[in-house]
Tab-separated table of C-alpha atoms and ligand atoms in Angstrom:
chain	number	residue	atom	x	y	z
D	1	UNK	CA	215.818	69.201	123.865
D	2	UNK	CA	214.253	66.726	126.412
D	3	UNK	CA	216.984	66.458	129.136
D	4	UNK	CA	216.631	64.642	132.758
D	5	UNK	CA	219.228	64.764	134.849
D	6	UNK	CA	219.099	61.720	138.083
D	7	UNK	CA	220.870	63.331	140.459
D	8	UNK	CA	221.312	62.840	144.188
D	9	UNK	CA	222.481	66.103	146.007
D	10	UNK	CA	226.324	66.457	146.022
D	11	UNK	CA	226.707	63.652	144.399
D	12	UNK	CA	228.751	63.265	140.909
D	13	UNK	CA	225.603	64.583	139.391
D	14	UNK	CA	226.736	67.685	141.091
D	15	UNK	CA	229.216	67.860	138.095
D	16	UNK	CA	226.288	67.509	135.557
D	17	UNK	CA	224.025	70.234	136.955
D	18	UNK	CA	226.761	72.504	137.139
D	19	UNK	CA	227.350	72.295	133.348
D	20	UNK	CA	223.898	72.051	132.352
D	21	UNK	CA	223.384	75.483	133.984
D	22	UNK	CA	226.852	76.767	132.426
D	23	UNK	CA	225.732	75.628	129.092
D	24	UNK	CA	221.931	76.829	129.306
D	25	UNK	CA	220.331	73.523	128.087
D	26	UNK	CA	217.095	72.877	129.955
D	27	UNK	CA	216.482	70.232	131.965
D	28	UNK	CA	214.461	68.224	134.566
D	29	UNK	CA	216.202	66.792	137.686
D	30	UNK	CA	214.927	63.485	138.855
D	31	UNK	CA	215.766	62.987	142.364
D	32	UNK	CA	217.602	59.574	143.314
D	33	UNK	CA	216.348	58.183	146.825
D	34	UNK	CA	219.860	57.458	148.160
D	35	UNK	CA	218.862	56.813	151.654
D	36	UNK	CA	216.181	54.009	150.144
D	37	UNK	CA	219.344	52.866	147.216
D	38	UNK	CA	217.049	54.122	144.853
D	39	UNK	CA	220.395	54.157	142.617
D	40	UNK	CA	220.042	50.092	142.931
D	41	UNK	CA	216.455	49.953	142.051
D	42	UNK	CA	215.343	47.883	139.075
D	43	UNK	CA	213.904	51.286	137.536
D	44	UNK	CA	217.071	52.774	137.720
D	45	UNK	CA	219.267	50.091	136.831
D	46	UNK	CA	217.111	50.079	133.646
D	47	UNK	CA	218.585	53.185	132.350
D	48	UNK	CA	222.176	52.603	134.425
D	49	UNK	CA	222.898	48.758	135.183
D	50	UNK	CA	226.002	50.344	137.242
D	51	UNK	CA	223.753	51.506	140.129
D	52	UNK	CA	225.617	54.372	140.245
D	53	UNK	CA	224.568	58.612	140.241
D	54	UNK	CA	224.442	60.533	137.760
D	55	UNK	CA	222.394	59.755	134.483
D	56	UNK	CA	221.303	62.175	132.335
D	57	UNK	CA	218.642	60.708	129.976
D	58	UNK	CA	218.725	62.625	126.354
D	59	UNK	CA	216.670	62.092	122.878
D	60	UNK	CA	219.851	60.285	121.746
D	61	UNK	CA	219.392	58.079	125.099
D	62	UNK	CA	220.669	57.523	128.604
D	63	UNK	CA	224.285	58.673	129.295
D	64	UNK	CA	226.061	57.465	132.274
D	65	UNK	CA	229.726	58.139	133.091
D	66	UNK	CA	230.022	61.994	134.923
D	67	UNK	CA	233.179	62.233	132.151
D	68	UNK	CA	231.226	61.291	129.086
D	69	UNK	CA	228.014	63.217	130.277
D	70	UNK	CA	230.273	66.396	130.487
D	71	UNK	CA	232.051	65.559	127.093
D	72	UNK	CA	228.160	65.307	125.631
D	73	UNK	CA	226.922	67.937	127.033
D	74	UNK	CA	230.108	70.139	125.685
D	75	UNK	CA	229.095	68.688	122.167
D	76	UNK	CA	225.742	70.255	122.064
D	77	UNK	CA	226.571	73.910	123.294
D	78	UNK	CA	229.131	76.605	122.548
D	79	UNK	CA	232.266	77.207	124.889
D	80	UNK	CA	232.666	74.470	127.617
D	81	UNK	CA	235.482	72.634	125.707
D	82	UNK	CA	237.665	73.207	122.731
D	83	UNK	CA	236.477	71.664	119.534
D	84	UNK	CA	237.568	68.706	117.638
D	85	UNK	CA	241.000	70.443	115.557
D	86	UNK	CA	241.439	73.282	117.766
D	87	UNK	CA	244.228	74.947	119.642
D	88	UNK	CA	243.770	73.342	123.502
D	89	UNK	CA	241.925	69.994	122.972
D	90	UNK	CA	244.649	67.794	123.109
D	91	UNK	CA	244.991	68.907	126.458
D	92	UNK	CA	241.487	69.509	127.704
D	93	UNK	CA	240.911	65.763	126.063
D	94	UNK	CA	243.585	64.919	128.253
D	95	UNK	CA	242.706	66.632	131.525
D	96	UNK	CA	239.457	65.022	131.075
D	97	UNK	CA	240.350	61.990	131.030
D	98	UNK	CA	242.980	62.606	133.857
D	99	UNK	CA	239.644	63.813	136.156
D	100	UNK	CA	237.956	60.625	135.048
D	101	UNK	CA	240.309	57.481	135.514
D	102	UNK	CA	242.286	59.490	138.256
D	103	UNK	CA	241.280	61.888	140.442
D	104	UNK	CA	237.689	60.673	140.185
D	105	UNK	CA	238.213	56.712	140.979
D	106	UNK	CA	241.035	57.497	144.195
D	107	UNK	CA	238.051	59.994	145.498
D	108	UNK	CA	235.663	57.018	145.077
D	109	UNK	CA	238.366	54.946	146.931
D	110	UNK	CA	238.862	57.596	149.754
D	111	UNK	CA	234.700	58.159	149.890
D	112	UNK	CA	233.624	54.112	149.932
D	113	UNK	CA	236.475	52.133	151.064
D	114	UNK	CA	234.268	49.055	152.051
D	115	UNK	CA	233.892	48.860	147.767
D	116	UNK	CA	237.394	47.842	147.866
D	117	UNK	CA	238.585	45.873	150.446
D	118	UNK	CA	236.988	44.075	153.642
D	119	UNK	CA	239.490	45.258	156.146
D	120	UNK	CA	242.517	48.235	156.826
D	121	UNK	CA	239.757	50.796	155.436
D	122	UNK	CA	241.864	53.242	157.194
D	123	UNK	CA	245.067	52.281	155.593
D	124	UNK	CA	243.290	52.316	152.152
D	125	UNK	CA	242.473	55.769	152.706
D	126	UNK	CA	245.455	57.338	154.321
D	127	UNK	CA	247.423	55.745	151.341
D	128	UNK	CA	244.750	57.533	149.451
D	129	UNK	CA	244.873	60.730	150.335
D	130	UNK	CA	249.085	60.980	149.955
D	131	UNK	CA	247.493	59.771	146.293
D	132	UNK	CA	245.064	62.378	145.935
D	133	UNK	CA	247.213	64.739	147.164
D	134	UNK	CA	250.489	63.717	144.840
D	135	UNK	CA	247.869	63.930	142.171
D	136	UNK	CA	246.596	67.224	142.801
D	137	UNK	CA	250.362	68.716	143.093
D	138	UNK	CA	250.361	67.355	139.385
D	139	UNK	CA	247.409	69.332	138.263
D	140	UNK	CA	248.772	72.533	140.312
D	141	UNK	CA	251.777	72.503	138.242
D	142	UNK	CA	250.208	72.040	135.046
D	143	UNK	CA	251.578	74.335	132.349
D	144	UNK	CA	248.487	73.294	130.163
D	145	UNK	CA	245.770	73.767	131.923
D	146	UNK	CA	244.075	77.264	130.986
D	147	UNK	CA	240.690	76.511	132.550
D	148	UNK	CA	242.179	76.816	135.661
D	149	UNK	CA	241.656	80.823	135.898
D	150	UNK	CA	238.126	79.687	136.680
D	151	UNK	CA	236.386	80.111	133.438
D	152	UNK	CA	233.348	78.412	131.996
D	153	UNK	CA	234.554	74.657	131.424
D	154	UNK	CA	233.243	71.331	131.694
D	155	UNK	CA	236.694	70.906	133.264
D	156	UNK	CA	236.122	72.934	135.716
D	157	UNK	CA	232.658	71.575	136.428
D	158	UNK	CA	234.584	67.956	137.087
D	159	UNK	CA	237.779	69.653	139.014
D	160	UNK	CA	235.865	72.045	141.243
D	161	UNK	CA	233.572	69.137	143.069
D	162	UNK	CA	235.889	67.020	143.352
D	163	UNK	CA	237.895	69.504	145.865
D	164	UNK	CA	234.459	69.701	147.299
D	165	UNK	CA	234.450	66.460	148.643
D	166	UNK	CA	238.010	65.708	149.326
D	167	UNK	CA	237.600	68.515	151.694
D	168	UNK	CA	234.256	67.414	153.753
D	169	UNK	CA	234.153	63.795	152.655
D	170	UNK	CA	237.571	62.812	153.474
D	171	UNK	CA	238.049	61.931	156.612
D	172	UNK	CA	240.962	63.008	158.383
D	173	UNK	CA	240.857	66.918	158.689
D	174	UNK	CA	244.418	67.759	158.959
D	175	UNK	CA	245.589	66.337	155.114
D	176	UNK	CA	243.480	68.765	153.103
D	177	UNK	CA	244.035	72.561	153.104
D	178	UNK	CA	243.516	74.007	149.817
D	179	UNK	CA	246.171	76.491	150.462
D	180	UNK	CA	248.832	73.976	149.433
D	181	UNK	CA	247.930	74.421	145.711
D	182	UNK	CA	247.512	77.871	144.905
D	183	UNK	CA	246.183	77.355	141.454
D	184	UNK	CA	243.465	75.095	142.466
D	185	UNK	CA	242.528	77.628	145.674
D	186	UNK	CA	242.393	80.682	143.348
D	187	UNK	CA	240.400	78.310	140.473
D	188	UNK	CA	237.965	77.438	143.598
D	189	UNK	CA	236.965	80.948	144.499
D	190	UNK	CA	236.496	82.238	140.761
D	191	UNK	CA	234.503	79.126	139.491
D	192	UNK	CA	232.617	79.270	142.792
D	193	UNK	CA	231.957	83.578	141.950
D	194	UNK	CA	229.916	82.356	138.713
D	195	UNK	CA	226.405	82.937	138.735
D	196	UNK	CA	225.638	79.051	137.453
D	197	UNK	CA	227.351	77.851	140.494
D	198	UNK	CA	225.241	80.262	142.875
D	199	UNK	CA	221.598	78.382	141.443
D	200	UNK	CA	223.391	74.966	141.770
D	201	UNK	CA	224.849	75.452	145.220
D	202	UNK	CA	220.942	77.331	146.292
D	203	UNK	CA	219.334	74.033	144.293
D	204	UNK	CA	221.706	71.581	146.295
D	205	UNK	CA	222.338	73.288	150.207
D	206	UNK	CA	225.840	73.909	149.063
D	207	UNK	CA	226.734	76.922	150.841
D	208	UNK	CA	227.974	80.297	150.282
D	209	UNK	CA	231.610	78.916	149.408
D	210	UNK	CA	231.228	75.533	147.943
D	211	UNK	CA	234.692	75.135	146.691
D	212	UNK	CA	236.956	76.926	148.408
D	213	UNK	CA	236.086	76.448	152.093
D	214	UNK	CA	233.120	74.242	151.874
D	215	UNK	CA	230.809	73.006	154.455
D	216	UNK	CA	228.566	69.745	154.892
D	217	UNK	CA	225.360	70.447	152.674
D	218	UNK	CA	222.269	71.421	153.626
D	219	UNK	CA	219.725	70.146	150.773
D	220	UNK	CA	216.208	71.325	150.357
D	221	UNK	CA	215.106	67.815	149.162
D	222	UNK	CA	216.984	63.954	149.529
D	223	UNK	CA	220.803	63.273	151.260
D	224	UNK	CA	224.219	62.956	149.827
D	225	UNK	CA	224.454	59.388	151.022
M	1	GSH	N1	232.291	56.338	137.455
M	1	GSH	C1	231.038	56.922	137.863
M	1	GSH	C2	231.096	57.129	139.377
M	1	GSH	C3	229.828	57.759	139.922
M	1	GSH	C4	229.737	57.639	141.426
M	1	GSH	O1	230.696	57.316	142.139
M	1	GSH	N2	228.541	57.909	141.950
M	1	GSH	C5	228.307	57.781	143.363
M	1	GSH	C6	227.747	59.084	143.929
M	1	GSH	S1	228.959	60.344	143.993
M	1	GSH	C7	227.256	56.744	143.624
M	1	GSH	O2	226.353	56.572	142.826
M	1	GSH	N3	227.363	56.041	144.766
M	1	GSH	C8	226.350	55.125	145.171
M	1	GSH	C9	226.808	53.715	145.261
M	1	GSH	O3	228.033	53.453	145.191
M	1	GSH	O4	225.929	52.858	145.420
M	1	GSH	C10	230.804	58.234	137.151
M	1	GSH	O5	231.774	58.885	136.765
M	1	GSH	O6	229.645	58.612	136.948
């Protein structure tokens, strides 16, 4: 299968490349020039008129959406998701989702403020980050959420990022201390142990702990932002 991932490092194509490498499916990474806006060139735009990282082009065509890349991606290997009728996808389906329309879009709030309103950036993203946090007390708590003991999900692949970047990305330092959700701390150190996240972290600058206590990255080629 003829896969290309466009991918910027530590971007949301972070996701993507972790689950490629979880599932085994070969690809080719394209590198986005996101100090140029390469994600707003006409080329680009072409195969996602959103201007926005990641894309993974396929033989069934281009995929945007991290969430519906993942879900794809799931549908064409073994293990990353339960199947359609089977015990746990009513609540993976639902945790996806959940990563998609809510943790993902109050990170993108938190991350580009300026998107979303002219002035009081700093407002926007303190009230933000009481969000974020609110929202990851929900998933802490979660009496459905099995992927959590850090095995091989496209869940995970979404969840463990995102911690990433609320961590480094953030702003204020004091909010975030993954100790305050247990779950998600221990889920960060086993997802970050597997041996697909140690050739996407070498791949991307990530760091020895990219989840857990993660540092600003260090890319061999392009820039986060
Ligand atoms: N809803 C999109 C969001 C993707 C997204 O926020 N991508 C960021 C990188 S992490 C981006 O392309 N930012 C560049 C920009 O806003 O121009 C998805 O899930 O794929």
């Amino acid at each position: 299968m003829d896969l290309r991932l466009h991918y910027a490092p530590d971007n949301a194509s972070l996701c993507v490349r972790l689950a490629l490498e979880e599932a085994r499916l070969p690809y080719q990474t394209v590198l986005v020039d996101r100090a140029a806006r390469g994600q707003k060139h006409p080329s680009y735009l072409a195969i996602n008129p959103n201007g926005l990282i990641p894309t993974l082009e396929t033989p069934q065509g281009s995929i945007f959406e991290t969430g519906a890349i993942l879900l794809w991606i799931s549908e064409n290997s073994d293990g990353l998701m339960p199947g359609p009728g089977t015990e746990g996808r009513a609540a993976a389906l639902k945790w996806l989702f959940w990563l998609a329309n809510t943790l993902h879009p109050a990170e993108r709030v938190l991350f580009y403020p300026d998107q979303f309103i002219d002035a009081h950036h700093e407002d926007l993203r303190a009230r933000t980050r009481t969000r974020i946090g609110a929202a990851l007390s929900v998933l802490d708590a979660a009496p459905d959420a099995p992927w959590l003991d850090g095995r091989a999900s496209i869940l995970g692949c979404y969840l463990a990022p995102m911690l990433r970047w609320a961590a480094i990305y953030g702003g204020a330092t004091d909010w975030y201390d993954l100790g305050q959700w247990p779950r998600l701390k221990t889920f960060a150190e086993v997802f970050e142990a597997r041996a697909s996240v140690a050739r996407v972290a070498l791949a991307e600058g990530l760091g020895p702990t990219p989840f857990s206590k993660p540092i600003l990255p260090n890319p061999p080629e392009g820039s986060a932002l």
